[in-house]
PDB file of C-alpha atoms in Angstrom:
ATOM      1  CA  MET A   1       0.000   0.000   0.000  1.00 38.00           C
ATOM      2  CA  SER A   2       1.433   3.354  -0.995  1.00 37.00           C
ATOM      3  CA  HIS A   3       1.174   6.439   1.152  1.00 37.00           C
ATOM      4  CA  PRO A   4       1.008  10.052  -0.048  1.00 38.00           C
ATOM      5  CA  PRO A   5       4.181  12.023   0.588  1.00 38.00           C
ATOM      6  CA  SER A   6       4.181  14.090   3.752  1.00 37.00           C
ATOM      7  CA  LEU A   7       5.250  17.687   4.069  1.00 39.00           C
ATOM      8  CA  THR A   8       8.934  17.974   4.868  1.00 42.00           C
ATOM      9  CA  PRO A   9       9.143  18.628   7.730  1.00 52.00           C
ATOM     10  CA  PRO A  10       5.577  18.793   9.074  1.00 55.00           C
ATOM     11  CA  LEU A  11       4.409  21.795  11.046  1.00 66.00           C
ATOM     12  CA  VAL A  12       4.259  20.154  14.461  1.00 72.00           C
ATOM     13  CA  ASN A  13       4.668  21.531  17.981  1.00 85.00           C
ATOM     14  CA  TYR A  14       4.064  25.071  16.742  1.00 94.00           C
ATOM     15  CA  ARG A  15       5.233  27.389  19.520  1.00 94.00           C
ATOM     16  CA  PRO A  16       5.457  30.912  18.128  1.00 96.00           C
ATOM     17  CA  PRO A  17       7.555  33.387  20.123  1.00 97.00           C
ATOM     18  CA  MET A  18       5.553  35.634  22.436  1.00 97.00           C
ATOM     19  CA  GLU A  19       8.156  38.323  23.179  1.00 95.00           C
ATOM     20  CA  PRO A  20       7.862  40.686  21.531  1.00 93.00           C
ATOM     21  CA  TYR A  21       4.254  39.869  20.691  1.00 97.00           C
ATOM     22  CA  LEU A  22       4.135  42.446  17.880  1.00 98.00           C
ATOM     23  CA  ASP A  23       7.152  44.596  17.020  1.00 98.00           C
ATOM     24  CA  VAL A  24       5.776  47.626  15.156  1.00 98.00           C
ATOM     25  CA  LEU A  25       8.418  49.769  13.444  1.00 98.00           C
ATOM     26  CA  PHE A  26       6.063  52.250  11.753  1.00 98.00           C
ATOM     27  CA  ALA A  27       2.355  52.848  11.281  1.00 98.00           C
ATOM     28  CA  ASP A  28       0.248  55.437   9.484  1.00 97.00           C
ATOM     29  CA  ALA A  29      -3.288  55.491   8.100  1.00 97.00           C
ATOM     30  CA  HIS A  30      -2.258  53.428   5.076  1.00 98.00           C
ATOM     31  CA  PHE A  31       0.067  50.644   6.215  1.00 98.00           C
ATOM     32  CA  VAL A  32       1.961  49.121   9.112  1.00 98.00           C
ATOM     33  CA  ILE A  33       5.603  48.018   9.134  1.00 98.00           C
ATOM     34  CA  VAL A  34       6.419  45.157  11.488  1.00 98.00           C
ATOM     35  CA  ASP A  35       9.481  43.095  12.375  1.00 98.00           C
ATOM     36  CA  LYS A  36       8.462  39.421  12.270  1.00 98.00           C
ATOM     37  CA  PRO A  37      10.348  37.038  14.557  1.00 98.00           C
ATOM     38  CA  SER A  38      11.628  33.690  13.357  1.00 97.00           C
ATOM     39  CA  GLY A  39       9.142  30.951  14.274  1.00 97.00           C
ATOM     40  CA  LEU A  40       5.947  32.943  13.658  1.00 97.00           C
ATOM     41  CA  LEU A  41       3.698  32.218  10.676  1.00 97.00           C
ATOM     42  CA  SER A  42       2.887  35.167   8.411  1.00 97.00           C
ATOM     43  CA  VAL A  43      -0.684  33.926   7.847  1.00 96.00           C
ATOM     44  CA  PRO A  44      -2.731  31.317   9.721  1.00 94.00           C
ATOM     45  CA  GLY A  45      -2.420  27.620   8.945  1.00 90.00           C
ATOM     46  CA  LYS A  46      -5.400  25.355   8.354  1.00 89.00           C
ATOM     47  CA  ALA A  47      -5.443  23.860  11.853  1.00 90.00           C
ATOM     48  CA  GLU A  48      -6.820  25.804  14.824  1.00 91.00           C
ATOM     49  CA  GLU A  49      -3.498  25.513  16.656  1.00 91.00           C
ATOM     50  CA  HIS A  50      -1.874  27.379  13.759  1.00 94.00           C
ATOM     51  CA  ARG A  51      -4.175  30.403  13.984  1.00 94.00           C
ATOM     52  CA  ASP A  52      -1.634  32.575  15.770  1.00 97.00           C
ATOM     53  CA  CYS A  53       0.345  34.457  13.126  1.00 97.00           C
ATOM     54  CA  LEU A  54       1.626  37.911  12.257  1.00 98.00           C
ATOM     55  CA  GLU A  55      -1.591  38.896  10.472  1.00 97.00           C
ATOM     56  CA  TYR A  56      -3.713  37.791  13.454  1.00 97.00           C
ATOM     57  CA  ARG A  57      -1.593  39.754  15.923  1.00 98.00           C
ATOM     58  CA  ALA A  58      -1.615  42.878  13.745  1.00 98.00           C
ATOM     59  CA  ARG A  59      -5.400  42.741  13.407  1.00 97.00           C
ATOM     60  CA  GLU A  60      -5.723  42.407  17.177  1.00 97.00           C
ATOM     61  CA  ARG A  61      -3.902  45.705  17.578  1.00 97.00           C
ATOM     62  CA  PHE A  62      -4.963  47.689  14.507  1.00 97.00           C
ATOM     63  CA  GLY A  63      -8.185  45.992  13.423  1.00 94.00           C
ATOM     64  CA  ASP A  64      -7.787  46.673   9.718  1.00 93.00           C
ATOM     65  CA  THR A  65      -4.476  45.207   8.549  1.00 96.00           C
ATOM     66  CA  ARG A  66      -4.148  42.838   5.575  1.00 97.00           C
ATOM     67  CA  ILE A  67      -1.190  40.776   4.404  1.00 97.00           C
ATOM     68  CA  VAL A  68       0.469  42.025   1.205  1.00 97.00           C
ATOM     69  CA  HIS A  69       3.400  39.587   1.059  1.00 97.00           C
ATOM     70  CA  ARG A  70       4.774  36.795   3.237  1.00 96.00           C
ATOM     71  CA  LEU A  71       7.950  35.636   4.882  1.00 97.00           C
ATOM     72  CA  ASP A  72       8.542  31.953   5.595  1.00 96.00           C
ATOM     73  CA  MET A  73       7.827  31.006   9.196  1.00 96.00           C
ATOM     74  CA  ASP A  74      11.536  30.462   9.923  1.00 97.00           C
ATOM     75  CA  THR A  75      12.605  33.776   8.351  1.00 98.00           C
ATOM     76  CA  SER A  76      12.659  36.918  10.470  1.00 98.00           C
ATOM     77  CA  GLY A  77      12.485  40.519   9.437  1.00 98.00           C
ATOM     78  CA  ILE A  78      10.576  43.366   7.941  1.00 98.00           C
ATOM     79  CA  MET A  79       7.057  43.113   6.496  1.00 98.00           C
ATOM     80  CA  VAL A  80       4.388  45.583   5.375  1.00 98.00           C
ATOM     81  CA  LEU A  81       0.652  45.138   5.983  1.00 98.00           C
ATOM     82  CA  ALA A  82      -1.965  47.319   4.301  1.00 98.00           C
ATOM     83  CA  ARG A  83      -4.678  49.151   6.267  1.00 98.00           C
ATOM     84  CA  THR A  84      -6.978  50.128   3.384  1.00 97.00           C
ATOM     85  CA  ASP A  85      -8.249  48.403   0.241  1.00 97.00           C
ATOM     86  CA  GLU A  86      -6.608  51.065  -1.919  1.00 98.00           C
ATOM     87  CA  CYS A  87      -3.247  50.585  -0.215  1.00 98.00           C
ATOM     88  CA  HIS A  88      -3.575  46.794  -0.487  1.00 98.00           C
ATOM     89  CA  ARG A  89      -4.149  47.038  -4.242  1.00 98.00           C
ATOM     90  CA  ASN A  90      -1.356  49.572  -4.700  1.00 98.00           C
ATOM     91  CA  LEU A  91       1.259  47.585  -2.783  1.00 98.00           C
ATOM     92  CA  GLY A  92       0.088  44.365  -4.408  1.00 98.00           C
ATOM     93  CA  ARG A  93       0.773  45.887  -7.829  1.00 98.00           C
ATOM     94  CA  GLN A  94       4.201  47.092  -6.709  1.00 98.00           C
ATOM     95  CA  PHE A  95       5.147  43.587  -5.582  1.00 97.00           C
ATOM     96  CA  GLU A  96       3.680  42.029  -8.720  1.00 96.00           C
ATOM     97  CA  LYS A  97       5.575  44.389 -11.023  1.00 96.00           C
ATOM     98  CA  ARG A  98       8.775  43.939  -8.961  1.00 94.00           C
ATOM     99  CA  LYS A  99       8.949  47.603  -8.033  1.00 96.00           C
ATOM    100  CA  VAL A 100       9.572  46.770  -4.375  1.00 97.00           C
ATOM    101  CA  GLU A 101      13.257  46.603  -3.418  1.00 98.00           C
ATOM    102  CA  LYS A 102      14.226  44.053  -0.758  1.00 98.00           C
ATOM    103  CA  SER A 103      17.433  42.916   0.856  1.00 98.00           C
ATOM    104  CA  TYR A 104      18.150  40.038   3.224  1.00 98.00           C
ATOM    105  CA  MET A 105      20.996  38.988   5.466  1.00 98.00           C
ATOM    106  CA  ALA A 106      22.008  35.332   5.686  1.00 98.00           C
ATOM    107  CA  ARG A 107      24.759  33.386   7.390  1.00 98.00           C
ATOM    108  CA  VAL A 108      25.787  30.481   5.190  1.00 98.00           C
ATOM    109  CA  TRP A 109      27.921  27.459   5.951  1.00 98.00           C
ATOM    110  CA  GLY A 110      31.508  27.570   4.744  1.00 98.00           C
ATOM    111  CA  ALA A 111      33.801  30.275   3.419  1.00 96.00           C
ATOM    112  CA  MET A 112      32.645  31.707   0.104  1.00 97.00           C
ATOM    113  CA  ALA A 113      35.617  32.202  -2.206  1.00 93.00           C
ATOM    114  CA  ALA A 114      34.337  35.193  -4.174  1.00 97.00           C
ATOM    115  CA  ASP A 115      33.145  38.505  -2.739  1.00 98.00           C
ATOM    116  CA  ALA A 116      29.997  38.915  -4.836  1.00 98.00           C
ATOM    117  CA  GLY A 117      28.015  37.320  -7.609  1.00 98.00           C
ATOM    118  CA  GLN A 118      24.622  36.511  -9.060  1.00 98.00           C
ATOM    119  CA  VAL A 119      22.583  33.307  -9.159  1.00 98.00           C
ATOM    120  CA  ASP A 120      20.205  32.959 -12.104  1.00 98.00           C
ATOM    121  CA  LEU A 121      18.582  29.532 -11.738  1.00 98.00           C
ATOM    122  CA  PRO A 122      14.902  28.679 -12.422  1.00 98.00           C
ATOM    123  CA  LEU A 123      12.962  27.080  -9.575  1.00 98.00           C
ATOM    124  CA  ILE A 124      10.028  24.690  -9.305  1.00 98.00           C
ATOM    125  CA  CYS A 125       8.317  22.910  -6.430  1.00 97.00           C
ATOM    126  CA  ASP A 126       9.924  19.578  -5.513  1.00 97.00           C
ATOM    127  CA  TRP A 127       6.444  18.112  -5.358  1.00 95.00           C
ATOM    128  CA  PRO A 128       7.119  14.776  -3.583  1.00 95.00           C
ATOM    129  CA  ASN A 129       9.029  16.740  -0.923  1.00 94.00           C
ATOM    130  CA  ARG A 130       6.918  19.897  -0.845  1.00 91.00           C
ATOM    131  CA  PRO A 131       7.211  22.621   0.270  1.00 93.00           C
ATOM    132  CA  LYS A 132      10.851  22.193  -0.794  1.00 96.00           C
ATOM    133  CA  GLN A 133      11.853  23.737  -4.103  1.00 98.00           C
ATOM    134  CA  MET A 134      14.479  22.690  -6.638  1.00 98.00           C
ATOM    135  CA  VAL A 135      16.269  23.953  -9.733  1.00 98.00           C
ATOM    136  CA  SER A 136      14.636  22.949 -13.014  1.00 98.00           C
ATOM    137  CA  HIS A 137      15.924  24.381 -16.281  1.00 97.00           C
ATOM    138  CA  GLU A 138      13.097  22.673 -18.157  1.00 97.00           C
ATOM    139  CA  HIS A 139      10.055  23.553 -16.055  1.00 97.00           C
ATOM    140  CA  GLY A 140      11.184  26.120 -13.487  1.00 98.00           C
ATOM    141  CA  LYS A 141      10.274  29.806 -13.294  1.00 98.00           C
ATOM    142  CA  ARG A 142      13.099  32.312 -13.568  1.00 98.00           C
ATOM    143  CA  ALA A 143      14.688  33.288 -10.261  1.00 98.00           C
ATOM    144  CA  VAL A 144      17.550  35.765  -9.844  1.00 98.00           C
ATOM    145  CA  THR A 145      19.494  36.671  -6.704  1.00 98.00           C
ATOM    146  CA  ASP A 146      22.472  38.995  -6.230  1.00 98.00           C
ATOM    147  CA  TRP A 147      24.769  38.246  -3.301  1.00 98.00           C
ATOM    148  CA  GLN A 148      27.595  40.107  -1.602  1.00 98.00           C
ATOM    149  CA  VAL A 149      29.882  38.989   1.208  1.00 98.00           C
ATOM    150  CA  VAL A 150      29.695  41.140   4.344  1.00 98.00           C
ATOM    151  CA  ALA A 151      31.976  39.147   6.674  1.00 98.00           C
ATOM    152  CA  ARG A 152      33.662  35.761   7.055  1.00 97.00           C
ATOM    153  CA  ASP A 153      34.708  33.649  10.025  1.00 95.00           C
ATOM    154  CA  ASP A 154      36.265  30.202  10.378  1.00 93.00           C
ATOM    155  CA  VAL A 155      33.123  28.234   9.486  1.00 96.00           C
ATOM    156  CA  SER A 156      30.634  30.613   7.876  1.00 98.00           C
ATOM    157  CA  THR A 157      30.038  33.653   5.684  1.00 98.00           C
ATOM    158  CA  LEU A 158      27.645  36.537   6.292  1.00 98.00           C
ATOM    159  CA  VAL A 159      26.089  37.665   3.007  1.00 98.00           C
ATOM    160  CA  ARG A 160      23.626  40.302   1.853  1.00 98.00           C
ATOM    161  CA  LEU A 161      21.105  38.896  -0.625  1.00 98.00           C
ATOM    162  CA  THR A 162      19.099  40.978  -3.083  1.00 98.00           C
ATOM    163  CA  PRO A 163      16.370  38.994  -4.854  1.00 98.00           C
ATOM    164  CA  HIS A 164      15.082  40.298  -8.177  1.00 96.00           C
ATOM    165  CA  THR A 165      12.256  37.755  -8.203  1.00 96.00           C
ATOM    166  CA  GLY A 166      10.116  36.386  -5.386  1.00 94.00           C
ATOM    167  CA  ARG A 167      10.033  32.612  -5.764  1.00 96.00           C
ATOM    168  CA  SER A 168       9.303  30.373  -2.813  1.00 96.00           C
ATOM    169  CA  HIS A 169      12.515  29.392  -0.972  1.00 98.00           C
ATOM    170  CA  GLN A 170      14.491  31.277  -3.633  1.00 98.00           C
ATOM    171  CA  LEU A 171      17.279  32.469  -1.348  1.00 98.00           C
ATOM    172  CA  ARG A 172      17.599  29.093   0.380  1.00 98.00           C
ATOM    173  CA  VAL A 173      17.913  27.113  -2.854  1.00 98.00           C
ATOM    174  CA  HIS A 174      20.155  29.644  -4.567  1.00 98.00           C
ATOM    175  CA  MET A 175      22.634  29.595  -1.678  1.00 98.00           C
ATOM    176  CA  LEU A 176      22.445  25.795  -1.630  1.00 98.00           C
ATOM    177  CA  SER A 177      23.251  25.782  -5.366  1.00 98.00           C
ATOM    178  CA  LEU A 178      26.507  27.616  -4.586  1.00 98.00           C
ATOM    179  CA  GLY A 179      27.446  24.943  -2.068  1.00 98.00           C
ATOM    180  CA  HIS A 180      26.802  27.223   0.905  1.00 98.00           C
ATOM    181  CA  VAL A 181      23.505  26.293   2.546  1.00 98.00           C
ATOM    182  CA  ILE A 182      21.957  28.792   4.990  1.00 98.00           C
ATOM    183  CA  MET A 183      22.773  27.707   8.534  1.00 98.00           C
ATOM    184  CA  GLY A 184      19.930  26.297  10.625  1.00 98.00           C
ATOM    185  CA  ASP A 185      17.791  25.579   7.543  1.00 98.00           C
ATOM    186  CA  ARG A 186      15.625  22.607   8.539  1.00 96.00           C
ATOM    187  CA  PHE A 187      14.591  22.045   4.914  1.00 97.00           C
ATOM    188  CA  TYR A 188      17.936  22.021   3.146  1.00 98.00           C
ATOM    189  CA  ALA A 189      20.784  21.922   5.699  1.00 98.00           C
ATOM    190  CA  GLU A 190      22.227  18.760   7.217  1.00 97.00           C
ATOM    191  CA  GLY A 191      24.793  17.833   9.855  1.00 98.00           C
ATOM    192  CA  GLU A 192      26.944  20.652  11.153  1.00 98.00           C
ATOM    193  CA  ALA A 193      25.296  23.295   8.969  1.00 98.00           C
ATOM    194  CA  LEU A 194      21.913  22.466  10.517  1.00 98.00           C
ATOM    195  CA  ALA A 195      23.172  22.069  14.086  1.00 98.00           C
ATOM    196  CA  ALA A 196      25.273  25.241  14.023  1.00 96.00           C
ATOM    197  CA  ALA A 197      22.250  27.531  14.569  1.00 97.00           C
ATOM    198  CA  ASP A 198      19.056  27.278  16.613  1.00 96.00           C
ATOM    199  CA  ARG A 199      17.068  29.083  13.884  1.00 97.00           C
ATOM    200  CA  LEU A 200      17.191  29.738  10.151  1.00 98.00           C
ATOM    201  CA  MET A 201      19.880  32.361   9.692  1.00 98.00           C
ATOM    202  CA  LEU A 202      17.885  34.389   7.176  1.00 98.00           C
ATOM    203  CA  HIS A 203      16.585  37.885   7.933  1.00 98.00           C
ATOM    204  CA  ALA A 204      14.630  40.367   5.801  1.00 98.00           C
ATOM    205  CA  GLU A 205      16.735  43.448   6.427  1.00 98.00           C
ATOM    206  CA  SER A 206      15.188  46.199   4.288  1.00 98.00           C
ATOM    207  CA  LEU A 207      12.076  47.030   2.308  1.00 98.00           C
ATOM    208  CA  ARG A 208      11.752  49.967  -0.086  1.00 98.00           C
ATOM    209  CA  PHE A 209       8.616  50.937  -2.001  1.00 98.00           C
ATOM    210  CA  ILE A 210       6.555  53.889  -3.187  1.00 98.00           C
ATOM    211  CA  HIS A 211       4.213  55.256  -0.519  1.00 98.00           C
ATOM    212  CA  PRO A 212       0.688  54.533  -1.864  1.00 97.00           C
ATOM    213  CA  ASP A 213      -0.637  57.935  -0.802  1.00 97.00           C
ATOM    214  CA  ARG A 214       2.328  60.318  -0.996  1.00 96.00           C
ATOM    215  CA  GLY A 215       3.876  58.857  -4.134  1.00 97.00           C
ATOM    216  CA  GLU A 216       7.425  59.066  -2.781  1.00 98.00           C
ATOM    217  CA  TRP A 217       9.928  56.315  -2.053  1.00 98.00           C
ATOM    218  CA  VAL A 218      10.085  55.123   1.557  1.00 98.00           C
ATOM    219  CA  GLU A 219      12.523  52.650   3.085  1.00 98.00           C
ATOM    220  CA  PHE A 220      12.390  50.668   6.314  1.00 98.00           C
ATOM    221  CA  ILE A 221      15.238  48.722   7.912  1.00 98.00           C
ATOM    222  CA  SER A 222      15.383  45.980  10.526  1.00 97.00           C
ATOM    223  CA  PRO A 223      18.953  45.372  11.774  1.00 97.00           C
ATOM    224  CA  CYS A 224      20.126  41.790  11.403  1.00 97.00           C
ATOM    225  CA  PRO A 225      19.839  39.962  14.762  1.00 96.00           C
ATOM    226  CA  PHE A 226      22.672  37.507  14.048  1.00 95.00           C
ATOM    227  CA  GLY A 227      25.225  39.691  12.274  1.00 78.00           C
TER     228      GLY A 227
END
């Protein structure tokens, strides 16, 4: 008897961090900027025990916030939530048309030889092992990431990542493709690279977009907690 593949790994023993409960960096009548901790879902899961998430907490406080984009549960960092329908549509279009500028910090396993580079590898869902993703030149969607070394130590490299596309697990798989998996990554890391950190060492550091009401560029920064 065959069994359907399970999610890898399953979302079990969900214990989202409670301090800080909601770290608000900025709020006006149009949107809210928050700093999501690692371990908190961006949106609720299907099960009741997975209801607690960033969107739920923001609505508790503000009453009118809506998710515009997501970060993986294990990723920390900056997110924007819309407070009006008009703002939600405006920001949604900016993300869709890739007008939004984002940067991430990651600590990867091993010493990267070069100081900077670009990964241009198409990605597709690794369906039997979902939600993992994989490179597929035949069926994948284009994914592009710039990377730049910030610092090195004996076992790891701190890099700044600038994605030009927004594919699922893009930064994780692109770093893996270079032979330098992100430390603490429970999906892709193994052995020492997995055990070396108690969380995924990936942080959304900055977010830059056009203010939906004022029409001017605004930028928000969340300092990297593991730099």
